[in-house]
Amino acid sequence: MRGGKGGGLLVAGTTSDAGKSVVTAGICRWLVRKGLKVAPFKGQNMSLNSFVTREGAEIGRAQAMQAQAARVEPTALMNPVLLKPGSDRSSQVVLMGKPVGELSARGYHGGRQKELFEPVMACLEELRSTYDAVICEGAGSPAEINLRRTDIVNMGVARAAKLPVVVVGDIDRGGVFAQFFGTTALLSPEDQSLVAGYLVNKFRGDVSLLEPGLDMLYGLTGRRTFGVLPYAHGLGIDEEDGLRGTVRESVVAPPVGADVLRVAVCAVPLMSNFTDVDALAAEPGVVVRFVDRPEELVDADLVVVPGTRGTVKALAWLRERGLADALARRAAEGRPVLGICGGFQALGERIEDEVESKAGVVDGLGLLPVRVRFGVEKTLARPVGEALGERVEGYEIHHGVADVRGGTPFLDGCRVGSVWGTHWHGSLESDGFRRAFLREVAAAAGRRFVPAPDTSFGALREEQLDRLGDLIEEHADTDALLRLIEEGAPAGLPFVPPGAP
């Protein structure tokens, strides 16, 4: 590798959601299967979907997934800056896994972001001194020319670390050739010299029909395409953010019992860690959907009120939509409701918040005997416990401190009748507990649903990560990618006018 450092690559994208996260994970899995020691890295991430490392640091969940793809333990070094939106205009800034303040977009891009460049690069250099290769993920597009001056995640990182760049484009959306060309042509000559080429993602059909366009793209830019990755169904890999209306597709399998189990997830504002319900969707016979109307709760066997970065805002939304009344009716009828983190807080009696919303004292839904006070310090933990006779692991990310005043203890929260509440994210990934919980839900809902006896969420995740590695190994020019990682961008890449304005 170059200069005694580990090799590296920056996976950029023509747009948000072009596939940078999954391509990065796929490259990590391919390299680790070759016997290399690999780490993922993303200098700055904006996401409400986060994870807690073993040392108690909060990072983007996508980087935790990529670390799993690389078969290494995730650390704060892999995502030194995490932005957690609290509104359209402001975000909590998490530095090296700990919150350091709330900033407006103008305040962040106006100066604070530039201050973070040095610690971001220090993390990358530390990883490169330890690993054979570091696969970096960009954010949005590297051609966001309004943000280039303060960039700490795309070409700013690539330039400082002399990393080669591969740009990923989602052809399923259309316009991928224009995206590749335009992205390159809007970069400065110095930035363009690091853009080695492109990766087409989510292609459906006959690749031979695409090849003339790839040849023309090479003629226009002097840059090759390193692979055409086919559209892959049912990957179920953690996203940074966004919601597609249904959870990611899972393996189709018939229910073990006579009935399916229907799960409705309230799509609250500023929803965080909606991946909590992925383990439910992985169960044969469990149907999961996100909802925002009270009538959509009527036929649900379980309603989940998920985590949120804005508990008070979520409460107002539930009331405005009529969902609060629908949840109260369910509780009165003994029909199952599960609140997780912010959802748990919303199900309580009262919230005192001078930190997140600064709304003061707000009434909760009153379905659980819990009072919550928001503290300045954020709880970041990886708890282990027992519930329903099964071992449970989870992780906690919250400012709210719960005072539980009754009910049956449940994962540091409580249960009253068929209403459960806990601050623990990820608990449903514990297979034995998930099956026991679903049996309780089925009994309360009167469904002849039987959990599959052998569903392993961890094994399913490993299979999905291997599928990502297979996509890279089978559909990308891996020899050329390895040369890039080891040697850097080739010399003499042509400039594509007009360049950055």
Short mmCIF file of C-alpha atoms in Angstrom, two decimals:
data_model
loop_
_atom_site.label_atom_id
_atom_site.label_comp_id
_atom_site.label_asym_id
_atom_site.label_seq_id
_atom_site.Cartn_x
_atom_site.Cartn_y
_atom_site.Cartn_z
CA MET A 1 0.00 0.00 0.00
CA ARG A 2 1.04 3.62 -0.56
CA GLY A 3 3.49 5.26 1.85
CA GLY A 4 3.08 2.63 4.52
CA LYS A 5 -0.59 3.52 4.89
CA GLY A 6 -3.52 1.31 4.17
CA GLY A 7 -5.12 1.73 0.79
CA GLY A 8 -8.36 3.61 0.35
CA LEU A 9 -11.27 4.48 -1.86
CA LEU A 10 -14.07 7.05 -1.70
CA VAL A 11 -17.46 5.84 -2.91
CA ALA A 12 -19.33 8.96 -4.02
CA GLY A 13 -22.79 9.18 -5.57
CA THR A 14 -24.54 11.25 -8.20
CA THR A 15 -27.42 11.78 -5.74
CA SER A 16 -28.56 10.86 -2.27
CA ASP A 17 -29.81 7.26 -2.16
CA ALA A 18 -27.82 6.30 -5.28
CA GLY A 19 -26.54 3.26 -3.41
CA LYS A 20 -23.34 4.52 -1.78
CA SER A 21 -24.02 2.77 1.54
CA VAL A 22 -24.69 -0.66 0.06
CA VAL A 23 -21.86 -0.43 -2.46
CA THR A 24 -19.47 0.53 0.35
CA ALA A 25 -20.71 -2.44 2.39
CA GLY A 26 -20.37 -4.73 -0.62
CA ILE A 27 -16.78 -3.66 -1.25
CA CYS A 28 -15.98 -4.17 2.45
CA ARG A 29 -17.41 -7.71 2.39
CA TRP A 30 -15.62 -8.56 -0.88
CA LEU A 31 -12.27 -7.35 0.48
CA VAL A 32 -12.57 -9.09 3.84
CA ARG A 33 -13.37 -12.34 2.04
CA LYS A 34 -10.07 -11.84 0.17
CA GLY A 35 -8.30 -11.82 3.53
CA LEU A 36 -7.76 -8.06 3.88
CA LYS A 37 -8.36 -6.13 7.09
CA VAL A 38 -10.93 -3.49 6.11
CA ALA A 39 -12.74 -0.60 7.78
CA PRO A 40 -15.58 1.66 6.58
CA PHE A 41 -15.51 5.43 7.07
CA LYS A 42 -17.87 8.35 6.61
CA GLY A 43 -16.58 11.71 7.76
CA GLN A 44 -19.99 13.29 8.20
CA ASN A 45 -23.35 11.58 8.23
CA MET A 46 -26.81 13.13 8.47
CA SER A 47 -29.21 10.54 9.82
CA LEU A 48 -31.77 9.77 12.50
CA ASN A 49 -30.89 6.10 12.12
CA SER A 50 -28.01 5.59 14.55
CA PHE A 51 -26.28 2.93 16.62
CA VAL A 52 -24.30 2.74 19.86
CA THR A 53 -20.82 1.20 19.77
CA ARG A 54 -19.43 -0.92 22.59
CA GLU A 55 -17.51 2.07 23.93
CA GLY A 56 -20.78 4.03 24.18
CA ALA A 57 -20.41 6.21 21.07
CA GLU A 58 -23.28 7.10 18.74
CA ILE A 59 -22.59 6.64 15.03
CA GLY A 60 -24.66 6.27 11.88
CA ARG A 61 -26.31 2.88 11.66
CA ALA A 62 -25.14 2.54 8.04
CA GLN A 63 -21.51 2.63 9.24
CA ALA A 64 -22.29 0.00 11.89
CA MET A 65 -23.74 -2.17 9.11
CA GLN A 66 -20.65 -1.58 6.96
CA ALA A 67 -18.42 -2.55 9.90
CA GLN A 68 -20.38 -5.79 10.16
CA ALA A 69 -19.80 -6.30 6.43
CA ALA A 70 -16.06 -5.83 7.11
CA ARG A 71 -16.30 -8.19 10.12
CA VAL A 72 -14.91 -5.60 12.52
CA GLU A 73 -16.32 -3.93 15.62
CA PRO A 74 -17.80 -0.47 14.82
CA THR A 75 -16.14 2.51 16.52
CA ALA A 76 -16.56 6.29 16.57
CA LEU A 77 -13.54 6.58 14.25
CA MET A 78 -15.70 5.25 11.43
CA ASN A 79 -18.21 8.14 11.64
CA PRO A 80 -16.69 11.06 13.57
CA VAL A 81 -19.47 13.56 12.76
CA LEU A 82 -23.16 12.65 12.91
CA LEU A 83 -25.90 15.22 12.33
CA LYS A 84 -29.33 14.37 13.75
CA PRO A 85 -32.02 16.68 12.31
CA GLY A 86 -34.46 18.18 14.80
CA SER A 87 -36.24 20.30 12.22
CA ASP A 88 -35.84 21.43 8.61
CA ARG A 89 -33.31 24.02 9.75
CA SER A 90 -31.33 22.60 12.68
CA SER A 91 -29.54 19.44 13.77
CA GLN A 92 -27.86 18.03 16.83
CA VAL A 93 -24.13 17.68 16.18
CA VAL A 94 -22.59 14.44 17.47
CA LEU A 95 -18.77 14.51 17.49
CA MET A 96 -16.83 11.31 18.16
CA GLY A 97 -20.00 9.68 19.39
CA LYS A 98 -21.11 12.40 21.85
CA PRO A 99 -23.53 15.32 21.34
CA VAL A 100 -21.78 18.69 21.36
CA GLY A 101 -24.64 21.06 20.57
CA GLU A 102 -27.50 22.06 18.31
CA LEU A 103 -26.76 24.12 15.21
CA SER A 104 -28.71 25.67 12.36
CA ALA A 105 -27.73 24.65 8.85
CA ARG A 106 -26.35 28.15 8.28
CA GLY A 107 -24.36 28.05 11.51
CA TYR A 108 -22.93 24.64 10.69
CA HIS A 109 -21.94 25.34 7.09
CA GLY A 110 -20.96 28.90 8.01
CA GLY A 111 -18.03 27.87 10.17
CA ARG A 112 -18.41 24.91 12.50
CA GLN A 113 -18.10 22.36 9.71
CA LYS A 114 -14.68 23.73 8.76
CA GLU A 115 -13.52 23.34 12.37
CA LEU A 116 -14.41 19.65 12.23
CA PHE A 117 -12.23 18.90 9.20
CA GLU A 118 -9.09 18.28 11.27
CA PRO A 119 -10.67 15.70 13.63
CA VAL A 120 -12.34 14.00 10.68
CA MET A 121 -9.04 13.61 8.87
CA ALA A 122 -7.31 12.45 12.06
CA CYS A 123 -9.85 9.63 12.35
CA LEU A 124 -9.30 8.61 8.75
CA GLU A 125 -5.53 8.63 9.17
CA GLU A 126 -5.78 6.51 12.32
CA LEU A 127 -7.90 3.95 10.48
CA ARG A 128 -5.50 3.89 7.53
CA SER A 129 -2.58 3.25 9.87
CA THR A 130 -4.40 0.21 11.30
CA TYR A 131 -6.23 -1.39 8.35
CA ASP A 132 -5.14 -2.70 4.97
CA ALA A 133 -7.89 -0.67 3.31
CA VAL A 134 -10.42 1.97 4.34
CA ILE A 135 -13.53 2.27 2.16
CA CYS A 136 -15.01 5.74 2.57
CA GLU A 137 -18.58 6.72 1.78
CA GLY A 138 -19.45 10.16 0.54
CA ALA A 139 -22.69 12.04 1.18
CA GLY A 140 -25.23 13.40 -1.26
CA SER A 141 -23.27 14.43 -4.35
CA PRO A 142 -19.65 15.61 -4.62
CA ALA A 143 -20.87 18.23 -7.11
CA GLU A 144 -22.83 20.26 -4.53
CA ILE A 145 -20.85 23.32 -5.52
CA ASN A 146 -22.50 25.53 -2.90
CA LEU A 147 -20.99 23.37 -0.14
CA ARG A 148 -17.60 22.50 -1.61
CA ARG A 149 -15.67 25.13 0.39
CA THR A 150 -16.53 23.49 3.70
CA ASP A 151 -16.80 19.87 2.51
CA ILE A 152 -15.60 17.26 5.02
CA VAL A 153 -17.15 14.16 3.50
CA ASN A 154 -16.73 14.13 -0.30
CA MET A 155 -13.94 15.69 -2.39
CA GLY A 156 -12.55 17.58 0.61
CA VAL A 157 -11.65 14.24 2.18
CA ALA A 158 -10.53 12.72 -1.13
CA ARG A 159 -8.19 15.66 -1.86
CA ALA A 160 -6.68 15.75 1.64
CA ALA A 161 -6.11 11.98 1.76
CA LYS A 162 -5.34 11.58 -1.98
CA LEU A 163 -8.08 8.98 -2.31
CA PRO A 164 -9.34 7.70 -5.67
CA VAL A 165 -13.06 8.23 -6.20
CA VAL A 166 -15.67 6.01 -7.81
CA VAL A 167 -19.05 7.64 -8.47
CA VAL A 168 -22.19 5.49 -8.10
CA GLY A 169 -25.34 6.25 -10.10
CA ASP A 170 -28.83 4.76 -9.76
CA ILE A 171 -29.89 3.88 -13.30
CA ASP A 172 -33.33 2.75 -12.10
CA ARG A 173 -34.22 6.43 -11.62
CA GLY A 174 -33.17 7.34 -15.15
CA GLY A 175 -30.72 9.95 -16.39
CA VAL A 176 -27.61 8.19 -15.14
CA PHE A 177 -25.36 9.20 -18.07
CA ALA A 178 -26.18 12.87 -17.58
CA GLN A 179 -25.58 12.45 -13.85
CA PHE A 180 -22.16 10.90 -14.34
CA PHE A 181 -21.09 13.50 -16.90
CA GLY A 182 -22.55 16.47 -15.02
CA THR A 183 -21.07 15.37 -11.68
CA THR A 184 -17.61 15.18 -13.21
CA ALA A 185 -17.92 18.40 -15.21
CA LEU A 186 -18.90 20.43 -12.12
CA LEU A 187 -15.72 19.55 -10.23
CA SER A 188 -12.49 21.54 -10.22
CA PRO A 189 -9.52 20.16 -12.19
CA GLU A 190 -7.88 19.10 -8.91
CA ASP A 191 -11.01 17.21 -7.80
CA GLN A 192 -11.55 15.68 -11.24
CA SER A 193 -8.03 14.23 -11.16
CA LEU A 194 -9.18 11.88 -8.39
CA VAL A 195 -12.42 10.71 -10.05
CA ALA A 196 -11.33 7.41 -11.57
CA GLY A 197 -14.69 6.31 -12.96
CA TYR A 198 -18.21 5.12 -12.35
CA LEU A 199 -20.37 2.28 -11.04
CA VAL A 200 -23.87 1.78 -12.43
CA ASN A 201 -26.30 0.59 -9.75
CA LYS A 202 -29.76 -1.05 -9.91
CA PHE A 203 -29.69 -2.06 -13.58
CA ARG A 204 -32.52 -4.17 -14.98
CA GLY A 205 -32.27 -5.86 -18.37
CA ASP A 206 -29.64 -6.75 -20.95
CA VAL A 207 -26.25 -5.17 -20.20
CA SER A 208 -25.31 -5.31 -23.90
CA LEU A 209 -27.93 -2.60 -24.55
CA LEU A 210 -26.18 -0.37 -22.03
CA GLU A 211 -22.65 -0.86 -23.30
CA PRO A 212 -22.79 1.66 -26.19
CA GLY A 213 -23.71 4.36 -23.68
CA LEU A 214 -20.84 3.37 -21.42
CA ASP A 215 -18.46 3.59 -24.40
CA MET A 216 -19.76 7.07 -25.24
CA LEU A 217 -19.41 8.11 -21.59
CA TYR A 218 -15.78 7.00 -21.71
CA GLY A 219 -15.27 9.04 -24.87
CA LEU A 220 -16.76 12.12 -23.22
CA THR A 221 -14.99 11.88 -19.87
CA GLY A 222 -11.97 9.61 -20.37
CA ARG A 223 -13.19 7.55 -17.41
CA ARG A 224 -14.22 3.93 -17.39
CA THR A 225 -17.17 2.25 -15.75
CA PHE A 226 -16.01 -0.27 -13.14
CA GLY A 227 -19.18 -2.34 -13.16
CA VAL A 228 -22.92 -2.59 -13.72
CA LEU A 229 -24.65 -3.89 -10.60
CA PRO A 230 -28.04 -5.50 -11.18
CA TYR A 231 -31.18 -4.52 -9.30
CA ALA A 232 -31.23 -6.78 -6.23
CA HIS A 233 -34.50 -7.48 -4.44
CA GLY A 234 -34.88 -8.07 -0.71
CA LEU A 235 -31.50 -6.80 0.50
CA GLY A 236 -32.93 -5.42 3.76
CA ILE A 237 -29.84 -3.34 4.56
CA ASP A 238 -29.94 -0.39 6.98
CA GLU A 239 -30.56 2.95 5.36
CA GLU A 240 -29.36 6.29 6.62
CA ASP A 241 -32.78 7.85 6.45
CA GLY A 242 -35.93 8.08 4.42
CA LEU A 243 -38.97 5.87 4.33
CA ARG A 244 -40.40 4.06 1.37
CA GLY A 245 -43.86 3.47 2.85
CA THR A 246 -43.11 -0.17 3.64
CA VAL A 247 -40.17 -1.83 5.31
CA ARG A 248 -37.49 -3.27 3.09
CA GLU A 249 -38.40 -6.50 1.38
CA SER A 250 -37.64 -9.76 3.15
CA VAL A 251 -37.46 -13.39 2.06
CA VAL A 252 -40.94 -14.61 1.13
CA ALA A 253 -41.92 -17.55 3.31
CA PRO A 254 -45.36 -18.86 4.24
CA PRO A 255 -46.58 -18.51 7.82
CA VAL A 256 -45.98 -21.48 10.10
CA GLY A 257 -49.41 -21.13 11.71
CA ALA A 258 -52.83 -20.64 10.14
CA ASP A 259 -52.79 -16.82 10.33
CA VAL A 260 -50.48 -13.98 9.42
CA LEU A 261 -49.72 -11.25 11.95
CA ARG A 262 -50.27 -7.63 10.86
CA VAL A 263 -48.01 -4.93 12.32
CA ALA A 264 -48.73 -1.21 11.85
CA VAL A 265 -45.93 1.26 12.59
CA CYS A 266 -46.98 4.87 13.25
CA ALA A 267 -44.91 7.01 10.88
CA VAL A 268 -44.23 9.76 13.44
CA PRO A 269 -42.30 12.91 12.51
CA LEU A 270 -38.50 12.75 12.87
CA MET A 271 -38.73 8.97 13.14
CA SER A 272 -35.49 7.43 14.34
CA ASN A 273 -34.22 3.87 14.17
CA PHE A 274 -37.19 2.57 12.20
CA THR A 275 -34.92 -0.44 11.57
CA ASP A 276 -36.25 -1.72 14.92
CA VAL A 277 -39.10 -3.38 13.02
CA ASP A 278 -36.88 -5.09 10.43
CA ALA A 279 -36.59 -8.16 12.64
CA LEU A 280 -40.40 -8.41 12.69
CA ALA A 281 -40.54 -8.18 8.89
CA ALA A 282 -37.98 -10.99 8.67
CA GLU A 283 -40.39 -13.39 10.38
CA PRO A 284 -42.41 -15.63 8.02
CA GLY A 285 -46.06 -14.63 8.23
CA VAL A 286 -45.47 -11.14 9.72
CA VAL A 287 -46.63 -8.24 7.54
CA VAL A 288 -45.24 -4.80 8.49
CA ARG A 289 -46.43 -1.47 7.13
CA PHE A 290 -46.01 2.20 8.07
CA VAL A 291 -49.24 4.11 8.65
CA ASP A 292 -50.45 7.66 9.32
CA ARG A 293 -54.25 7.30 9.63
CA PRO A 294 -56.33 5.87 12.50
CA GLU A 295 -58.35 3.59 10.22
CA GLU A 296 -55.10 1.81 9.32
CA LEU A 297 -54.81 0.61 12.91
CA VAL A 298 -58.16 -1.19 12.89
CA ASP A 299 -56.99 -4.50 11.41
CA ALA A 300 -53.48 -4.38 12.97
CA ASP A 301 -52.61 -7.09 15.46
CA LEU A 302 -49.74 -5.00 16.83
CA VAL A 303 -49.17 -1.25 16.65
CA VAL A 304 -45.62 0.05 17.12
CA VAL A 305 -44.97 3.66 18.12
CA PRO A 306 -41.29 3.96 17.11
CA GLY A 307 -38.44 6.17 18.20
CA THR A 308 -38.36 9.84 17.28
CA ARG A 309 -36.00 12.80 17.61
CA GLY A 310 -39.04 14.91 18.56
CA THR A 311 -41.23 13.23 21.18
CA VAL A 312 -43.39 16.30 21.83
CA LYS A 313 -43.80 16.91 18.10
CA ALA A 314 -44.73 13.24 17.63
CA LEU A 315 -47.35 13.52 20.40
CA ALA A 316 -48.96 16.52 18.71
CA TRP A 317 -48.95 14.65 15.39
CA LEU A 318 -50.58 11.56 16.92
CA ARG A 319 -53.33 13.76 18.38
CA GLU A 320 -53.87 15.81 15.22
CA ARG A 321 -54.21 12.67 13.11
CA GLY A 322 -56.61 10.91 15.46
CA LEU A 323 -54.04 8.20 16.11
CA ALA A 324 -53.86 9.05 19.83
CA ASP A 325 -57.55 8.21 20.28
CA ALA A 326 -57.13 5.03 18.23
CA LEU A 327 -54.22 3.95 20.45
CA ALA A 328 -56.30 4.63 23.58
CA ARG A 329 -59.14 2.49 22.21
CA ARG A 330 -56.69 -0.33 21.49
CA ALA A 331 -55.32 -0.21 25.01
CA ALA A 332 -58.83 -0.26 26.50
CA GLU A 333 -59.69 -3.30 24.36
CA GLY A 334 -56.51 -5.17 25.36
CA ARG A 335 -55.07 -5.03 21.84
CA PRO A 336 -51.24 -4.93 21.62
CA VAL A 337 -49.24 -1.68 21.43
CA LEU A 338 -45.43 -1.41 21.67
CA GLY A 339 -43.66 1.89 22.28
CA ILE A 340 -39.90 2.10 21.62
CA CYS A 341 -37.76 4.96 22.96
CA GLY A 342 -39.59 8.17 21.95
CA GLY A 343 -42.69 6.05 21.35
CA PHE A 344 -42.38 4.70 24.90
CA GLN A 345 -42.11 8.25 26.23
CA ALA A 346 -45.23 9.28 24.29
CA LEU A 347 -47.24 6.43 25.85
CA GLY A 348 -46.49 7.73 29.35
CA GLU A 349 -48.42 10.13 31.59
CA ARG A 350 -46.30 13.26 31.37
CA ILE A 351 -43.20 14.67 29.70
CA GLU A 352 -41.08 17.48 31.08
CA ASP A 353 -38.94 18.76 28.24
CA GLU A 354 -36.65 21.77 28.50
CA VAL A 355 -34.03 20.17 26.24
CA GLU A 356 -35.38 18.73 22.99
CA SER A 357 -38.51 20.80 22.25
CA LYS A 358 -38.23 23.20 25.23
CA ALA A 359 -42.02 22.83 25.54
CA GLY A 360 -42.01 22.39 29.31
CA VAL A 361 -44.59 20.01 30.78
CA VAL A 362 -46.69 18.15 28.19
CA ASP A 363 -49.28 15.46 28.78
CA GLY A 364 -48.49 12.07 27.31
CA LEU A 365 -51.08 9.57 26.08
CA GLY A 366 -51.46 8.12 29.58
CA LEU A 367 -51.32 4.47 28.54
CA LEU A 368 -48.34 3.63 30.78
CA PRO A 369 -47.56 4.78 34.36
CA VAL A 370 -44.40 6.62 33.36
CA ARG A 371 -43.18 10.19 33.72
CA VAL A 372 -40.30 11.39 31.60
CA ARG A 373 -37.91 14.26 32.24
CA PHE A 374 -35.49 15.27 29.50
CA GLY A 375 -31.90 15.70 30.68
CA VAL A 376 -29.04 17.51 29.00
CA GLU A 377 -26.85 14.40 29.08
CA LYS A 378 -27.73 11.78 26.49
CA THR A 379 -27.99 8.15 27.55
CA LEU A 380 -25.86 5.98 25.23
CA ALA A 381 -25.71 2.37 26.32
CA ARG A 382 -25.68 -1.28 25.21
CA PRO A 383 -27.90 -2.99 27.83
CA VAL A 384 -28.38 -6.72 28.26
CA GLY A 385 -31.30 -8.18 30.19
CA GLU A 386 -34.14 -10.66 30.23
CA ALA A 387 -37.81 -10.47 29.29
CA LEU A 388 -40.49 -13.11 28.75
CA GLY A 389 -37.96 -15.67 29.94
CA GLU A 390 -35.47 -14.86 27.18
CA ARG A 391 -32.12 -13.07 27.02
CA VAL A 392 -32.32 -9.67 25.31
CA GLU A 393 -29.66 -7.30 23.96
CA GLY A 394 -30.34 -3.75 22.84
CA TYR A 395 -28.99 -0.22 22.67
CA GLU A 396 -30.20 3.08 24.12
CA ILE A 397 -30.05 6.58 22.61
CA HIS A 398 -32.18 9.13 24.48
CA HIS A 399 -32.26 12.32 26.54
CA GLY A 400 -35.46 11.33 28.34
CA VAL A 401 -35.15 9.81 31.81
CA ALA A 402 -38.11 7.56 32.64
CA ASP A 403 -39.64 7.39 36.11
CA VAL A 404 -41.62 4.14 35.97
CA ARG A 405 -44.39 4.24 38.61
CA GLY A 406 -46.17 0.95 38.09
CA GLY A 407 -46.95 -1.89 35.73
CA THR A 408 -44.88 -5.01 35.16
CA PRO A 409 -41.15 -4.41 34.53
CA PHE A 410 -40.20 -4.79 30.85
CA LEU A 411 -36.67 -4.05 29.57
CA ASP A 412 -36.18 -1.11 31.96
CA GLY A 413 -39.63 0.13 30.94
CA CYS A 414 -42.95 -1.43 31.80
CA ARG A 415 -46.00 -3.29 30.61
CA VAL A 416 -49.66 -2.73 31.46
CA GLY A 417 -52.02 -5.27 29.93
CA SER A 418 -51.17 -5.44 26.24
CA VAL A 419 -49.27 -2.13 26.17
CA TRP A 420 -45.47 -2.43 26.35
CA GLY A 421 -42.87 0.32 26.50
CA THR A 422 -39.06 0.35 26.52
CA HIS A 423 -36.15 2.64 25.70
CA TRP A 424 -34.26 -0.29 24.17
CA HIS A 425 -33.70 -0.22 20.43
CA GLY A 426 -32.76 -3.46 18.71
CA SER A 427 -34.39 -5.76 21.27
CA LEU A 428 -36.43 -7.55 18.60
CA GLU A 429 -33.21 -8.75 16.95
CA SER A 430 -32.84 -11.20 19.88
CA ASP A 431 -34.44 -14.25 18.31
CA GLY A 432 -35.80 -16.04 21.38
CA PHE A 433 -37.29 -12.85 22.81
CA ARG A 434 -38.83 -11.87 19.47
CA ARG A 435 -40.57 -15.23 19.18
CA ALA A 436 -41.85 -15.06 22.76
CA PHE A 437 -43.12 -11.51 22.20
CA LEU A 438 -44.90 -12.47 18.97
CA ARG A 439 -46.57 -15.40 20.73
CA GLU A 440 -47.92 -12.94 23.34
CA VAL A 441 -49.12 -10.60 20.59
CA ALA A 442 -50.81 -13.41 18.69
CA ALA A 443 -52.59 -14.62 21.84
CA ALA A 444 -53.82 -11.11 22.69
CA ALA A 445 -54.92 -10.52 19.09
CA GLY A 446 -56.67 -13.88 18.85
CA ARG A 447 -54.56 -14.93 15.86
CA ARG A 448 -53.47 -18.49 15.10
CA PHE A 449 -49.99 -17.23 14.31
CA VAL A 450 -46.96 -19.35 15.20
CA PRO A 451 -43.43 -17.86 15.04
CA ALA A 452 -41.03 -19.85 12.89
CA PRO A 453 -38.78 -21.87 15.23
CA ASP A 454 -35.54 -21.27 13.36
CA THR A 455 -35.52 -17.66 12.10
CA SER A 456 -32.15 -16.10 12.94
CA PHE A 457 -32.04 -12.38 12.28
CA GLY A 458 -28.25 -12.36 12.60
CA ALA A 459 -27.91 -15.14 10.05
CA LEU A 460 -30.26 -13.34 7.66
CA ARG A 461 -28.18 -10.18 7.98
CA GLU A 462 -25.01 -12.12 7.21
CA GLU A 463 -26.66 -13.64 4.12
CA GLN A 464 -27.63 -10.16 2.93
CA LEU A 465 -24.11 -8.82 3.45
CA ASP A 466 -22.72 -11.80 1.53
CA ARG A 467 -25.13 -10.98 -1.30
CA LEU A 468 -23.68 -7.47 -1.41
CA GLY A 469 -20.18 -8.93 -1.57
CA ASP A 470 -21.35 -11.22 -4.38
CA LEU A 471 -22.72 -8.23 -6.35
CA ILE A 472 -19.30 -6.60 -6.30
CA GLU A 473 -17.38 -9.81 -6.98
CA GLU A 474 -19.61 -10.93 -9.85
CA HIS A 475 -20.52 -7.63 -11.54
CA ALA A 476 -17.61 -5.24 -10.94
CA ASP A 477 -14.07 -5.28 -12.29
CA THR A 478 -12.53 -6.28 -8.98
CA ASP A 479 -8.96 -6.36 -10.30
CA ALA A 480 -9.29 -2.73 -11.38
CA LEU A 481 -10.95 -1.74 -8.09
CA LEU A 482 -8.16 -3.38 -6.12
CA ARG A 483 -5.55 -1.47 -8.13
CA LEU A 484 -7.38 1.77 -7.35
CA ILE A 485 -7.48 0.98 -3.64
CA GLU A 486 -3.79 0.06 -3.54
CA GLU A 487 -2.31 2.59 -5.98
CA GLY A 488 -4.72 5.54 -6.15
CA ALA A 489 -6.30 7.24 -9.15
CA PRO A 490 -4.46 6.76 -12.44
CA ALA A 491 -2.39 9.68 -13.68
CA GLY A 492 -3.44 11.76 -16.63
CA LEU A 493 -7.23 11.63 -16.27
CA PRO A 494 -8.59 14.28 -18.67
CA PHE A 495 -10.30 17.45 -17.51
CA VAL A 496 -14.01 17.67 -18.41
CA PRO A 497 -15.10 21.30 -18.90
CA PRO A 498 -16.41 23.61 -17.60
CA GLY A 499 -15.22 22.57 -14.12
CA ALA A 500 -16.30 24.19 -10.87
CA PRO A 501 -17.56 27.77 -11.27
#
